[in-house]
PDB file of C-alpha atoms in Angstrom:
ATOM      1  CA  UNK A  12     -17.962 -20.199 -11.223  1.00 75.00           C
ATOM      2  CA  UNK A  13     -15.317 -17.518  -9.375  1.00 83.00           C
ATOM      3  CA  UNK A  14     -16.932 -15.500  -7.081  1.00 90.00           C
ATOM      4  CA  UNK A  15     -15.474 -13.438  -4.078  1.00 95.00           C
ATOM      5  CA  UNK A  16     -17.419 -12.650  -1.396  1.00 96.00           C
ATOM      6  CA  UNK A  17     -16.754 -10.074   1.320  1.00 97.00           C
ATOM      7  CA  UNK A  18     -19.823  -9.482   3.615  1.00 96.00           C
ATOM      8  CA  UNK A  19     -19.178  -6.494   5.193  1.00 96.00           C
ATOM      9  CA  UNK A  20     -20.215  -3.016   3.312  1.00 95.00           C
ATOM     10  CA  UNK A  21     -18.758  -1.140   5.899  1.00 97.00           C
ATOM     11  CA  UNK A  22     -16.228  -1.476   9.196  1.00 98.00           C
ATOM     12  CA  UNK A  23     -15.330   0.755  11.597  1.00 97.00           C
ATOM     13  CA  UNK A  24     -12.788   0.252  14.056  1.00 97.00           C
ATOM     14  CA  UNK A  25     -11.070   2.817  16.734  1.00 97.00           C
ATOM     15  CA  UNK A  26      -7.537   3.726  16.012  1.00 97.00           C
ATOM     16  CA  UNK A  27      -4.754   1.388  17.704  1.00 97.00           C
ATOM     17  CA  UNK A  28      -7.437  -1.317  17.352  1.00 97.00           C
ATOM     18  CA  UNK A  29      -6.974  -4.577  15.119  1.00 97.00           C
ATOM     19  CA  UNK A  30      -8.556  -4.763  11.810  1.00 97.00           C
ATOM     20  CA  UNK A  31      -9.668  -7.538   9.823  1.00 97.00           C
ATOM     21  CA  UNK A  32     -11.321  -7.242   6.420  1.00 98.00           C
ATOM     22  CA  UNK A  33     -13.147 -10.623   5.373  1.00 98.00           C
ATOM     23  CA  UNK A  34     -12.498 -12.034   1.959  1.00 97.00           C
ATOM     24  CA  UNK A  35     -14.083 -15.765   1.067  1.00 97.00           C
ATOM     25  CA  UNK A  36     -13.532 -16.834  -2.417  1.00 95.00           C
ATOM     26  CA  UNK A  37     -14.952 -20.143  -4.611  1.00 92.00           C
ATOM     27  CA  UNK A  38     -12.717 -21.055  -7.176  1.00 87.00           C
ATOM     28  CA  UNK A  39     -12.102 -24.741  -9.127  1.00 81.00           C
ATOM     29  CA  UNK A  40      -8.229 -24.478  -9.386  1.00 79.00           C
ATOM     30  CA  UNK A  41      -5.517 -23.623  -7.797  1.00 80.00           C
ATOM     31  CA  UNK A  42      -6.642 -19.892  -7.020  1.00 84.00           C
ATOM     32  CA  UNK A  43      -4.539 -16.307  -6.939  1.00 89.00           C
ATOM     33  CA  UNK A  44      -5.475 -13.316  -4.611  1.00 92.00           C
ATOM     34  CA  UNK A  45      -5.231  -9.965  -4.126  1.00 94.00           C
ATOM     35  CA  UNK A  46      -6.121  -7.097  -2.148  1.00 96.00           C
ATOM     36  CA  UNK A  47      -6.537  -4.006  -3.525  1.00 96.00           C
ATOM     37  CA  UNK A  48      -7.103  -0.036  -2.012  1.00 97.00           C
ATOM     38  CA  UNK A  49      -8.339   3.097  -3.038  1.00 95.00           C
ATOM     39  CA  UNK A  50      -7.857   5.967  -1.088  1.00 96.00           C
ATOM     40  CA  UNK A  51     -10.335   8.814  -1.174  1.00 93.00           C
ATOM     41  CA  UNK A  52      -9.129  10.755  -4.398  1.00 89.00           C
ATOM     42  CA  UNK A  53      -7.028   8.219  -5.287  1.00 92.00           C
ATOM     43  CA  UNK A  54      -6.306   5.347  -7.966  1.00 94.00           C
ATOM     44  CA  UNK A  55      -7.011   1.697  -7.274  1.00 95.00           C
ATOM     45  CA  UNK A  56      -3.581   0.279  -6.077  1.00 94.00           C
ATOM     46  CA  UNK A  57      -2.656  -2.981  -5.263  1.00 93.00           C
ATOM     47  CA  UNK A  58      -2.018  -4.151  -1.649  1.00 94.00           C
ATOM     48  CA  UNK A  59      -0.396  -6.837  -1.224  1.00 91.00           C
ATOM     49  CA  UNK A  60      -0.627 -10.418  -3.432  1.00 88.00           C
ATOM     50  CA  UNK A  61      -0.847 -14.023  -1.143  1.00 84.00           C
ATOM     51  CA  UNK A  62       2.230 -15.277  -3.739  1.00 78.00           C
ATOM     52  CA  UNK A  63       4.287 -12.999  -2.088  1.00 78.00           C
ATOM     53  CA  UNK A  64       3.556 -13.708   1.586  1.00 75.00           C
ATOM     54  CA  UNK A  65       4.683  -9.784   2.462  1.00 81.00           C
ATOM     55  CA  UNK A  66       3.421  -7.425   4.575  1.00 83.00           C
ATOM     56  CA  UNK A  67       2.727  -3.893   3.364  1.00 86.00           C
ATOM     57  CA  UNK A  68       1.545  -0.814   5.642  1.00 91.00           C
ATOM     58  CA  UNK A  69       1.502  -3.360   8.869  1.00 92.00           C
ATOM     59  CA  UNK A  70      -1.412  -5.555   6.654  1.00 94.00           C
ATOM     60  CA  UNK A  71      -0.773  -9.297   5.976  1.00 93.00           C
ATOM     61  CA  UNK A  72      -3.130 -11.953   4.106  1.00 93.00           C
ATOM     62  CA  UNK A  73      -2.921 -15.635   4.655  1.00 87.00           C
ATOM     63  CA  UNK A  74      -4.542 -18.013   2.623  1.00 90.00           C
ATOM     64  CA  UNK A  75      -6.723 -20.308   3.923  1.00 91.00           C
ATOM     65  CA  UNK A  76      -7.448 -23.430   1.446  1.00 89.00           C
ATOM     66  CA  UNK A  77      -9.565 -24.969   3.898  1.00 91.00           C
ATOM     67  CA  UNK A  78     -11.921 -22.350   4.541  1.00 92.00           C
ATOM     68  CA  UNK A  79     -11.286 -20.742   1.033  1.00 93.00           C
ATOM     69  CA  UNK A  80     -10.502 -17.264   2.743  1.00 95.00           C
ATOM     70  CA  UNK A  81      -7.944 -14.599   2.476  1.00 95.00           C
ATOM     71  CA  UNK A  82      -8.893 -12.378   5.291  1.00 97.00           C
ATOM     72  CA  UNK A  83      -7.057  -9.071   5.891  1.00 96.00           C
ATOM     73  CA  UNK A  84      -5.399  -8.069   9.052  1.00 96.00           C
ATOM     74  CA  UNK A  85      -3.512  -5.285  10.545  1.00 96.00           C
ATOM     75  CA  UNK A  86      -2.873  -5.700  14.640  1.00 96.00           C
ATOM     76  CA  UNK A  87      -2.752  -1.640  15.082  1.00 97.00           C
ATOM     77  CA  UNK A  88      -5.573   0.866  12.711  1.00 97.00           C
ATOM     78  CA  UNK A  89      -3.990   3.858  12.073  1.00 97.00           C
ATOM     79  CA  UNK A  90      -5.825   6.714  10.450  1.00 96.00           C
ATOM     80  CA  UNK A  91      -4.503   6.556   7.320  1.00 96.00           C
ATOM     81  CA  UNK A  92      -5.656   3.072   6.801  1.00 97.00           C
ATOM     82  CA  UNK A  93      -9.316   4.623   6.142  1.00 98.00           C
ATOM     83  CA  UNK A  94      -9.803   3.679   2.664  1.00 98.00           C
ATOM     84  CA  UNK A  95     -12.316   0.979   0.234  1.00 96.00           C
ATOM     85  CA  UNK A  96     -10.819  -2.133   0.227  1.00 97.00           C
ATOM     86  CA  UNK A  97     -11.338  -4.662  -2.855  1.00 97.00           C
ATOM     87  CA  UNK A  98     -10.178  -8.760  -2.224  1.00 97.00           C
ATOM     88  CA  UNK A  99      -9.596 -10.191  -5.696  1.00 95.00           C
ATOM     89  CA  UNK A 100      -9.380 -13.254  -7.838  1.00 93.00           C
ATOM     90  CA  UNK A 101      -7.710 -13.661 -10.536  1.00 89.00           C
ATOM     91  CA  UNK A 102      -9.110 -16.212 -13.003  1.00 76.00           C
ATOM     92  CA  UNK A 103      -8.013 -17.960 -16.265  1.00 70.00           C
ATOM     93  CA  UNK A 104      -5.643 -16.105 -18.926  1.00 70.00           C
ATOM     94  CA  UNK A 105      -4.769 -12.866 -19.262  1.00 72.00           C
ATOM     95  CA  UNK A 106      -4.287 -11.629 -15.721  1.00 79.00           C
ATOM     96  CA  UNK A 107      -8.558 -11.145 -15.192  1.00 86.00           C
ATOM     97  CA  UNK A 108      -9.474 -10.146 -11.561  1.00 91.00           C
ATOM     98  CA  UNK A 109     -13.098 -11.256  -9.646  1.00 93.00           C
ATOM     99  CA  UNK A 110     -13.112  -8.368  -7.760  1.00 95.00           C
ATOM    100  CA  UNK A 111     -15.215  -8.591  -4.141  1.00 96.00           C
ATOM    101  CA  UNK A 112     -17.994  -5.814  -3.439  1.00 96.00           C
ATOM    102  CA  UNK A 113     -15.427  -4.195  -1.274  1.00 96.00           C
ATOM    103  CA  UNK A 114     -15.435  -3.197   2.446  1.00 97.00           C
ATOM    104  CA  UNK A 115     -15.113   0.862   3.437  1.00 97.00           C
ATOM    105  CA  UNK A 116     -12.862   0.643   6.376  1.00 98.00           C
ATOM    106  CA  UNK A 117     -13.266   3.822   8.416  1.00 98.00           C
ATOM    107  CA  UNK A 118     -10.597   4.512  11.297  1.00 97.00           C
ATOM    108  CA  UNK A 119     -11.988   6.471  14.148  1.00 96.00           C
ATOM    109  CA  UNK A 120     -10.008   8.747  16.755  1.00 90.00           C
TER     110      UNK A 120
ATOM    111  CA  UNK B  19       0.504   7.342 -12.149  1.00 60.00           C
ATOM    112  CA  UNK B  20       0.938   9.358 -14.938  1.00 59.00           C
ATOM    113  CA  UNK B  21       1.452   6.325 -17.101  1.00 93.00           C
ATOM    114  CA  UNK B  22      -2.381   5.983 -17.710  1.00 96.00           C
ATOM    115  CA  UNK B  23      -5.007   8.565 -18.084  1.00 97.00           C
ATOM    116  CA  UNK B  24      -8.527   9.031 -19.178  1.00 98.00           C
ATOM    117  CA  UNK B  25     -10.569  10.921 -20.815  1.00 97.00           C
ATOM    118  CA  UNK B  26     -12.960  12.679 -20.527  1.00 97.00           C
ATOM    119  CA  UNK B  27     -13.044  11.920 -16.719  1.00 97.00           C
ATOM    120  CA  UNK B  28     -16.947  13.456 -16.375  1.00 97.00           C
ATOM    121  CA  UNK B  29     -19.157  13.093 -18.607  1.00 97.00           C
ATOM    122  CA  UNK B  30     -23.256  14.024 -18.999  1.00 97.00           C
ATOM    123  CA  UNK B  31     -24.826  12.507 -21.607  1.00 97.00           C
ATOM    124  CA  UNK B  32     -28.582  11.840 -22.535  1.00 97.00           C
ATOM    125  CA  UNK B  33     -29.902   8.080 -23.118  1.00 97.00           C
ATOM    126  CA  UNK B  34     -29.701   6.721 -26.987  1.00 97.00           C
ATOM    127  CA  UNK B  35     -26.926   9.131 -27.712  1.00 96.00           C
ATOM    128  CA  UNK B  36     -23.386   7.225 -28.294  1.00 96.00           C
ATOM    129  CA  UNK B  37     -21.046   7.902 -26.227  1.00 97.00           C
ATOM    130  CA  UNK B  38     -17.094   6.624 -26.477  1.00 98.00           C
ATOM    131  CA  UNK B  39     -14.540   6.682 -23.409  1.00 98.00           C
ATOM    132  CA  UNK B  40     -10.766   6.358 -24.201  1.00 98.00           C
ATOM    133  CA  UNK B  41      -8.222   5.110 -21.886  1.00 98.00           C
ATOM    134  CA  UNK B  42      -4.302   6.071 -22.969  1.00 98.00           C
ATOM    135  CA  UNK B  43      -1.112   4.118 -22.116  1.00 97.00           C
ATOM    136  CA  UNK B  44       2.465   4.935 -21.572  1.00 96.00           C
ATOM    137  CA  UNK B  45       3.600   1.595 -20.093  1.00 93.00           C
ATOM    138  CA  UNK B  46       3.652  -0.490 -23.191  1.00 93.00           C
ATOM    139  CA  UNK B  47       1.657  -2.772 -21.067  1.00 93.00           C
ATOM    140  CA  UNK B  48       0.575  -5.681 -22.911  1.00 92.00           C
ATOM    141  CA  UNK B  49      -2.798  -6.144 -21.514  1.00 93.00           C
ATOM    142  CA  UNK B  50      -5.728  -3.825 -20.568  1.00 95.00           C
ATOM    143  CA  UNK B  51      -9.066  -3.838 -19.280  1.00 96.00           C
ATOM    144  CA  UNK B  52     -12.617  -1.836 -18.781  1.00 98.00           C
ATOM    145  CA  UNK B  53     -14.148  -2.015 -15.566  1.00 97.00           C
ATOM    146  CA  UNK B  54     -17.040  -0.289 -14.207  1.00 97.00           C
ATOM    147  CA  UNK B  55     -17.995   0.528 -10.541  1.00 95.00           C
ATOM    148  CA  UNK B  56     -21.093   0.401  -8.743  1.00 94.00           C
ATOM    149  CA  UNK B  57     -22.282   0.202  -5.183  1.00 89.00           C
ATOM    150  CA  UNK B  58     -22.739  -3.240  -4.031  1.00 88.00           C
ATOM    151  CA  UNK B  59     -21.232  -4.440  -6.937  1.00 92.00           C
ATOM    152  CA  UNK B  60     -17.606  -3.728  -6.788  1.00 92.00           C
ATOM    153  CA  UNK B  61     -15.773  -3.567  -9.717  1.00 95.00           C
ATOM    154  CA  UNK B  62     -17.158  -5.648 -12.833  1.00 95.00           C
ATOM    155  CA  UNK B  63     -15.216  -6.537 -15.927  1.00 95.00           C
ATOM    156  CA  UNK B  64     -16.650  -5.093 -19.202  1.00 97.00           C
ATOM    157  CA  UNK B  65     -14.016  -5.754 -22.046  1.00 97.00           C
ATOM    158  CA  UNK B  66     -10.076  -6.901 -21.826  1.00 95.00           C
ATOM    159  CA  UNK B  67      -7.323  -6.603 -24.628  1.00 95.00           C
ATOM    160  CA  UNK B  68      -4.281  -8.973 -24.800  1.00 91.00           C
ATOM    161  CA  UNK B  69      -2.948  -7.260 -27.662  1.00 91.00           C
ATOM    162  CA  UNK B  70      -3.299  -4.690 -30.691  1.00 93.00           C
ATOM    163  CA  UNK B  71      -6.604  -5.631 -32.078  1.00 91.00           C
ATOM    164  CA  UNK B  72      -7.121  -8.531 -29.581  1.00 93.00           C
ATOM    165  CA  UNK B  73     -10.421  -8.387 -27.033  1.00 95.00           C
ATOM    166  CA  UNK B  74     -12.741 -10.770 -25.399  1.00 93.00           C
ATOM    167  CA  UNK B  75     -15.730  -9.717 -23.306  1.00 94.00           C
ATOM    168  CA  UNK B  76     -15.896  -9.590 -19.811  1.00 92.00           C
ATOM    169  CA  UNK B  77     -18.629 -10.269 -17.202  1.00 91.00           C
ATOM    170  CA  UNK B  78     -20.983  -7.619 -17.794  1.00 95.00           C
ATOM    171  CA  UNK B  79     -20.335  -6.727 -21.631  1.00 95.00           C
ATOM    172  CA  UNK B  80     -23.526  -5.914 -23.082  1.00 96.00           C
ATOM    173  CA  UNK B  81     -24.179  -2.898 -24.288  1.00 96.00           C
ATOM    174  CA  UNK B  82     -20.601  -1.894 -24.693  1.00 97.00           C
ATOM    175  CA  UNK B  83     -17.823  -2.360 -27.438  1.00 97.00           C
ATOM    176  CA  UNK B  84     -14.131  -2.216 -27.335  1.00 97.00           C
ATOM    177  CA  UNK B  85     -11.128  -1.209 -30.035  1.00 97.00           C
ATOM    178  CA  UNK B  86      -7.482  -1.347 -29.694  1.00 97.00           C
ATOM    179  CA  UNK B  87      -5.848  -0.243 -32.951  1.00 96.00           C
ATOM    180  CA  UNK B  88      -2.569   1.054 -31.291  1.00 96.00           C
ATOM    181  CA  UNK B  89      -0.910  -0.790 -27.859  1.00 95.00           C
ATOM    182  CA  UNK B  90      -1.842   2.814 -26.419  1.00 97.00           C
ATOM    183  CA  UNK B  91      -5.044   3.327 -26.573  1.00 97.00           C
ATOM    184  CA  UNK B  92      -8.461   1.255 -25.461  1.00 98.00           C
ATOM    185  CA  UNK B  93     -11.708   2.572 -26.326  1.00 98.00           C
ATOM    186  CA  UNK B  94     -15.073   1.503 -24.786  1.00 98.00           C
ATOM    187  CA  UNK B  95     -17.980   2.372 -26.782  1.00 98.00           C
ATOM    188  CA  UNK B  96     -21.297   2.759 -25.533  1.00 97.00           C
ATOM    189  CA  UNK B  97     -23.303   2.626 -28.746  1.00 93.00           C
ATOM    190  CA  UNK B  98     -26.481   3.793 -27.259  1.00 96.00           C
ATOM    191  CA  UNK B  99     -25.955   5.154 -23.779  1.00 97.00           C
ATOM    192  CA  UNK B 100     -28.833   4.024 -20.995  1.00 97.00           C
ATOM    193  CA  UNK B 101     -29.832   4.917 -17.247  1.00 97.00           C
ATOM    194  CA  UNK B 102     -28.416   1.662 -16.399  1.00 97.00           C
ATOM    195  CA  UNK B 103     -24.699   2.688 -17.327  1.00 98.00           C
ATOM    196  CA  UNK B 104     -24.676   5.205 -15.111  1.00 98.00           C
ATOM    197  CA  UNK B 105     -21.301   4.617 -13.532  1.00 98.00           C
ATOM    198  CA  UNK B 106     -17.690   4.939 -13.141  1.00 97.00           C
ATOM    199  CA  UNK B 107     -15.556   3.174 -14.893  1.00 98.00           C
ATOM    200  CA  UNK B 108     -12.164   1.985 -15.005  1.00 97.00           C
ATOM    201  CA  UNK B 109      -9.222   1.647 -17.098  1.00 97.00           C
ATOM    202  CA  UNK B 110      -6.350  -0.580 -15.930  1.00 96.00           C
ATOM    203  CA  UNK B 111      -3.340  -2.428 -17.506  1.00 95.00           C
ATOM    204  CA  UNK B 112      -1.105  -5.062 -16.967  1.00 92.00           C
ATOM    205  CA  UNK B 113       2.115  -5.879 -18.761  1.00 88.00           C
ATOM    206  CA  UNK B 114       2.576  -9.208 -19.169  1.00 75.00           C
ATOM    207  CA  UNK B 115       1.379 -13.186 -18.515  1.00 68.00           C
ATOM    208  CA  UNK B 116       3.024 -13.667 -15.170  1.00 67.00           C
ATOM    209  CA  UNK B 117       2.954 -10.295 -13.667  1.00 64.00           C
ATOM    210  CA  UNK B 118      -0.517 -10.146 -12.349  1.00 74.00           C
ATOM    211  CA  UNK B 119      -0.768  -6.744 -11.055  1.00 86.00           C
ATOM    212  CA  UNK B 120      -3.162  -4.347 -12.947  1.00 91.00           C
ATOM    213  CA  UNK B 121      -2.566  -0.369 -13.077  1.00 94.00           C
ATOM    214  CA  UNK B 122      -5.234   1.545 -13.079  1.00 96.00           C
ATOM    215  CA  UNK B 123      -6.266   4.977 -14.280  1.00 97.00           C
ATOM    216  CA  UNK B 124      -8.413   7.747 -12.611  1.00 96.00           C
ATOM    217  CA  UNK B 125     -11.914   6.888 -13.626  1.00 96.00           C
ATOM    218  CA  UNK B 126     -14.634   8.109 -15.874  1.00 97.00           C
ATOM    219  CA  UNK B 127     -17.951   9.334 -13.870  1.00 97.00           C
ATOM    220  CA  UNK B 128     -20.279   9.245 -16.650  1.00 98.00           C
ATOM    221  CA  UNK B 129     -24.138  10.384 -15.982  1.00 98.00           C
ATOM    222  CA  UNK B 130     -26.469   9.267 -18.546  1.00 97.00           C
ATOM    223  CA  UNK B 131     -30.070  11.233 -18.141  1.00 96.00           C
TER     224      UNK B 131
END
Protein backbone atom coordinates (compact mmCIF):
# COMPACT_ATOMS: atom_id res chain seq x y z
CA UNK A 1 0.00 0.00 0.00
CA UNK A 2 1.15 4.00 -0.51
CA UNK A 3 1.81 5.54 2.51
CA UNK A 4 3.90 8.77 3.29
CA UNK A 5 5.33 9.23 6.34
CA UNK A 6 6.73 12.44 7.83
CA UNK A 7 7.61 12.09 11.59
CA UNK A 8 7.85 15.33 12.74
CA UNK A 9 4.45 17.24 13.95
CA UNK A 10 6.26 20.20 14.49
CA UNK A 11 9.93 22.01 13.69
CA UNK A 12 11.28 24.95 14.73
CA UNK A 13 14.30 26.41 13.50
CA UNK A 14 15.96 30.09 14.09
CA UNK A 15 15.91 32.34 11.13
CA UNK A 16 19.13 32.17 8.75
CA UNK A 17 19.27 28.53 9.93
CA UNK A 18 18.89 25.42 7.48
CA UNK A 19 15.69 23.62 7.31
CA UNK A 20 14.88 20.23 6.44
CA UNK A 21 11.37 18.77 6.45
CA UNK A 22 11.44 14.79 6.39
CA UNK A 23 9.29 12.99 3.89
CA UNK A 24 9.71 8.88 3.58
CA UNK A 25 7.32 7.30 1.25
CA UNK A 26 6.48 3.26 0.37
CA UNK A 27 5.28 2.87 -2.92
CA UNK A 28 5.36 -0.45 -5.51
CA UNK A 29 6.08 1.55 -8.78
CA UNK A 30 7.82 3.98 -10.07
CA UNK A 31 6.57 6.78 -7.54
CA UNK A 32 5.66 10.80 -8.06
CA UNK A 33 6.11 13.49 -5.26
CA UNK A 34 5.15 16.54 -4.13
CA UNK A 35 5.37 19.05 -1.57
CA UNK A 36 2.73 21.07 -0.78
CA UNK A 37 2.16 24.53 1.68
CA UNK A 38 -0.41 26.29 3.32
CA UNK A 39 0.16 29.45 4.73
CA UNK A 40 -1.82 30.63 7.72
CA UNK A 41 -5.11 31.96 5.96
CA UNK A 42 -4.20 30.59 2.97
CA UNK A 43 -5.07 27.81 0.24
CA UNK A 44 -3.08 24.61 -0.10
CA UNK A 45 -0.51 25.37 -2.92
CA UNK A 46 1.85 23.30 -4.44
CA UNK A 47 5.64 23.61 -3.79
CA UNK A 48 7.61 22.24 -5.87
CA UNK A 49 7.20 18.54 -7.83
CA UNK A 50 10.66 16.04 -7.87
CA UNK A 51 9.81 15.75 -11.99
CA UNK A 52 10.81 19.08 -12.22
CA UNK A 53 14.07 19.13 -10.26
CA UNK A 54 13.44 23.19 -9.50
CA UNK A 55 13.89 25.13 -6.74
CA UNK A 56 11.13 27.43 -5.50
CA UNK A 57 11.44 30.06 -2.49
CA UNK A 58 15.30 28.78 -1.91
CA UNK A 59 13.55 24.96 -1.17
CA UNK A 60 14.76 21.95 -3.25
CA UNK A 61 13.66 18.10 -2.98
CA UNK A 62 15.78 15.26 -4.16
CA UNK A 63 14.62 11.95 -4.48
CA UNK A 64 16.13 9.35 -2.86
CA UNK A 65 15.15 5.72 -4.38
CA UNK A 66 17.35 4.09 -2.06
CA UNK A 67 16.13 5.33 1.07
CA UNK A 68 12.59 6.03 -0.45
CA UNK A 69 12.77 9.78 0.81
CA UNK A 70 12.09 13.15 -0.55
CA UNK A 71 13.29 15.32 2.21
CA UNK A 72 12.87 19.12 2.04
CA UNK A 73 15.61 21.61 2.36
CA UNK A 74 16.20 25.24 2.37
CA UNK A 75 20.08 26.30 3.47
CA UNK A 76 18.74 29.88 4.92
CA UNK A 77 14.85 29.99 7.09
CA UNK A 78 13.43 33.08 6.49
CA UNK A 79 10.30 34.15 8.28
CA UNK A 80 8.04 33.81 5.77
CA UNK A 81 8.79 30.20 5.34
CA UNK A 82 6.55 29.58 8.63
CA UNK A 83 3.84 27.62 7.21
CA UNK A 84 2.23 23.51 7.35
CA UNK A 85 3.98 21.61 5.06
CA UNK A 86 2.28 18.42 3.30
CA UNK A 87 4.91 15.71 1.23
CA UNK A 88 2.71 13.85 -1.24
CA UNK A 89 2.25 10.81 -3.38
CA UNK A 90 0.56 10.54 -6.08
CA UNK A 91 -0.84 7.07 -6.84
CA UNK A 92 -2.59 5.25 -9.76
CA UNK A 93 -5.03 7.21 -12.27
CA UNK A 94 -6.48 10.25 -12.06
CA UNK A 95 -3.84 12.47 -10.51
CA UNK A 96 -4.76 10.98 -6.55
CA UNK A 97 -2.32 12.36 -3.87
CA UNK A 98 -1.18 10.23 -0.38
CA UNK A 99 -0.81 13.15 1.42
CA UNK A 100 1.82 12.94 4.67
CA UNK A 101 0.46 14.13 8.23
CA UNK A 102 2.33 17.29 7.57
CA UNK A 103 5.09 19.12 9.52
CA UNK A 104 4.27 22.94 11.04
CA UNK A 105 7.51 24.62 10.36
CA UNK A 106 7.78 27.64 12.65
CA UNK A 107 10.68 30.27 11.90
CA UNK A 108 11.91 32.02 14.96
CA UNK A 109 13.71 35.57 15.20
CA UNK B 1 -7.67 31.59 -6.60
CA UNK B 2 -10.82 32.73 -7.50
CA UNK B 3 -11.22 29.85 -9.89
CA UNK B 4 -12.65 27.58 -7.06
CA UNK B 5 -14.80 28.39 -4.16
CA UNK B 6 -16.90 26.81 -1.54
CA UNK B 7 -19.68 26.98 0.09
CA UNK B 8 -20.84 27.39 2.81
CA UNK B 9 -17.27 27.74 4.28
CA UNK B 10 -18.70 27.26 8.21
CA UNK B 11 -21.06 25.30 8.96
CA UNK B 12 -22.92 24.03 12.53
CA UNK B 13 -24.93 21.31 12.21
CA UNK B 14 -26.47 18.71 14.72
CA UNK B 15 -25.70 14.78 14.31
CA UNK B 16 -28.39 12.69 12.01
CA UNK B 17 -29.29 15.83 10.18
CA UNK B 18 -28.01 15.76 6.33
CA UNK B 19 -25.88 18.00 5.49
CA UNK B 20 -24.47 18.75 1.65
CA UNK B 21 -21.16 20.84 0.87
CA UNK B 22 -20.67 22.15 -2.74
CA UNK B 23 -17.45 22.94 -4.28
CA UNK B 24 -17.73 25.32 -7.71
CA UNK B 25 -15.28 25.43 -10.66
CA UNK B 26 -14.19 27.97 -13.14
CA UNK B 27 -11.17 26.11 -14.57
CA UNK B 28 -12.91 23.55 -16.65
CA UNK B 29 -10.65 21.27 -14.83
CA UNK B 30 -11.27 17.82 -15.70
CA UNK B 31 -10.79 16.20 -12.43
CA UNK B 32 -11.77 17.00 -8.79
CA UNK B 33 -11.57 15.75 -5.45
CA UNK B 34 -12.98 15.87 -1.59
CA UNK B 35 -10.55 15.86 1.03
CA UNK B 36 -10.92 16.30 4.61
CA UNK B 37 -8.38 17.52 7.28
CA UNK B 38 -7.63 16.42 10.60
CA UNK B 39 -4.80 16.65 13.08
CA UNK B 40 -2.45 13.86 12.80
CA UNK B 41 -4.02 12.79 9.88
CA UNK B 42 -3.21 15.15 7.15
CA UNK B 43 -5.30 15.37 4.40
CA UNK B 44 -7.45 12.13 3.51
CA UNK B 45 -9.20 11.47 0.25
CA UNK B 46 -13.03 11.11 0.51
CA UNK B 47 -14.47 11.05 -3.15
CA UNK B 48 -12.71 12.02 -6.73
CA UNK B 49 -14.50 12.82 -10.15
CA UNK B 50 -12.79 12.24 -13.56
CA UNK B 51 -15.63 13.54 -15.35
CA UNK B 52 -19.44 14.70 -15.51
CA UNK B 53 -21.13 11.97 -13.66
CA UNK B 54 -17.87 9.97 -13.12
CA UNK B 55 -16.64 9.21 -9.20
CA UNK B 56 -14.84 6.55 -7.35
CA UNK B 57 -14.31 6.57 -3.59
CA UNK B 58 -11.40 7.54 -1.89
CA UNK B 59 -9.61 6.38 1.29
CA UNK B 60 -11.91 7.32 3.89
CA UNK B 61 -15.42 7.34 1.99
CA UNK B 62 -17.88 6.11 4.30
CA UNK B 63 -20.40 8.00 5.33
CA UNK B 64 -20.21 10.43 2.50
CA UNK B 65 -21.61 10.62 -1.17
CA UNK B 66 -20.58 12.53 -4.16
CA UNK B 67 -22.52 14.07 -7.51
CA UNK B 68 -21.17 15.78 -10.45
CA UNK B 69 -24.00 16.60 -12.86
CA UNK B 70 -22.24 19.70 -14.45
CA UNK B 71 -18.04 19.87 -14.97
CA UNK B 72 -18.61 22.83 -12.35
CA UNK B 73 -19.84 21.69 -9.57
CA UNK B 74 -18.92 18.64 -6.93
CA UNK B 75 -21.12 17.96 -4.14
CA UNK B 76 -20.25 15.88 -1.02
CA UNK B 77 -23.13 14.68 0.84
CA UNK B 78 -23.13 13.77 4.28
CA UNK B 79 -26.38 11.83 4.52
CA UNK B 80 -26.48 11.70 8.21
CA UNK B 81 -23.93 14.03 9.74
CA UNK B 82 -21.83 12.46 12.98
CA UNK B 83 -19.27 13.75 15.74
CA UNK B 84 -16.75 11.93 13.83
CA UNK B 85 -16.98 14.30 10.66
CA UNK B 86 -16.15 17.02 12.45
CA UNK B 87 -13.62 18.56 10.11
CA UNK B 88 -12.44 20.65 7.37
CA UNK B 89 -12.60 19.72 4.24
CA UNK B 90 -11.26 20.31 0.95
CA UNK B 91 -12.11 20.86 -2.53
CA UNK B 92 -9.36 20.68 -5.17
CA UNK B 93 -9.10 20.14 -8.99
CA UNK B 94 -6.88 19.14 -11.51
CA UNK B 95 -7.20 19.51 -15.25
CA UNK B 96 -5.98 16.83 -16.93
CA UNK B 97 -4.03 13.11 -16.98
CA UNK B 98 -0.49 14.39 -17.07
CA UNK B 99 -0.68 17.58 -15.23
CA UNK B 100 -0.56 16.41 -11.70
CA UNK B 101 -0.98 19.49 -9.79
CA UNK B 102 -4.30 19.85 -7.81
CA UNK B 103 -5.97 23.42 -7.03
CA UNK B 104 -7.52 23.76 -4.15
CA UNK B 105 -10.32 25.81 -2.66
CA UNK B 106 -10.67 27.56 0.79
CA UNK B 107 -12.13 24.90 2.99
CA UNK B 108 -15.33 24.02 4.69
CA UNK B 109 -15.04 24.01 8.75
CA UNK B 110 -18.02 22.08 9.46
CA UNK B 111 -18.99 21.38 13.36
CA UNK B 112 -21.35 18.64 13.82
CA UNK B 113 -22.83 18.68 17.67
Amino acid sequence: AQRVTQPEKLLSVFKGAPVELKCNYSYSGSPELFWYVQYSRQRLQLLLRHISRESIKGFTADLNKGETSFHLKKPFAQEEDSAMYYCALMRGGGNKLTFGTGTQLKVEL
Amino acid sequence: DAGITQSPRHKVTETGTPVTLRCHQTENHRYMYWYRQDPGHGLRLIHYSYGVKDTDKGEVSDGYSVSRSKTEDFLLTLESATSSQTSVYFCATSPRTGDHEQYFGPGTRLTVT
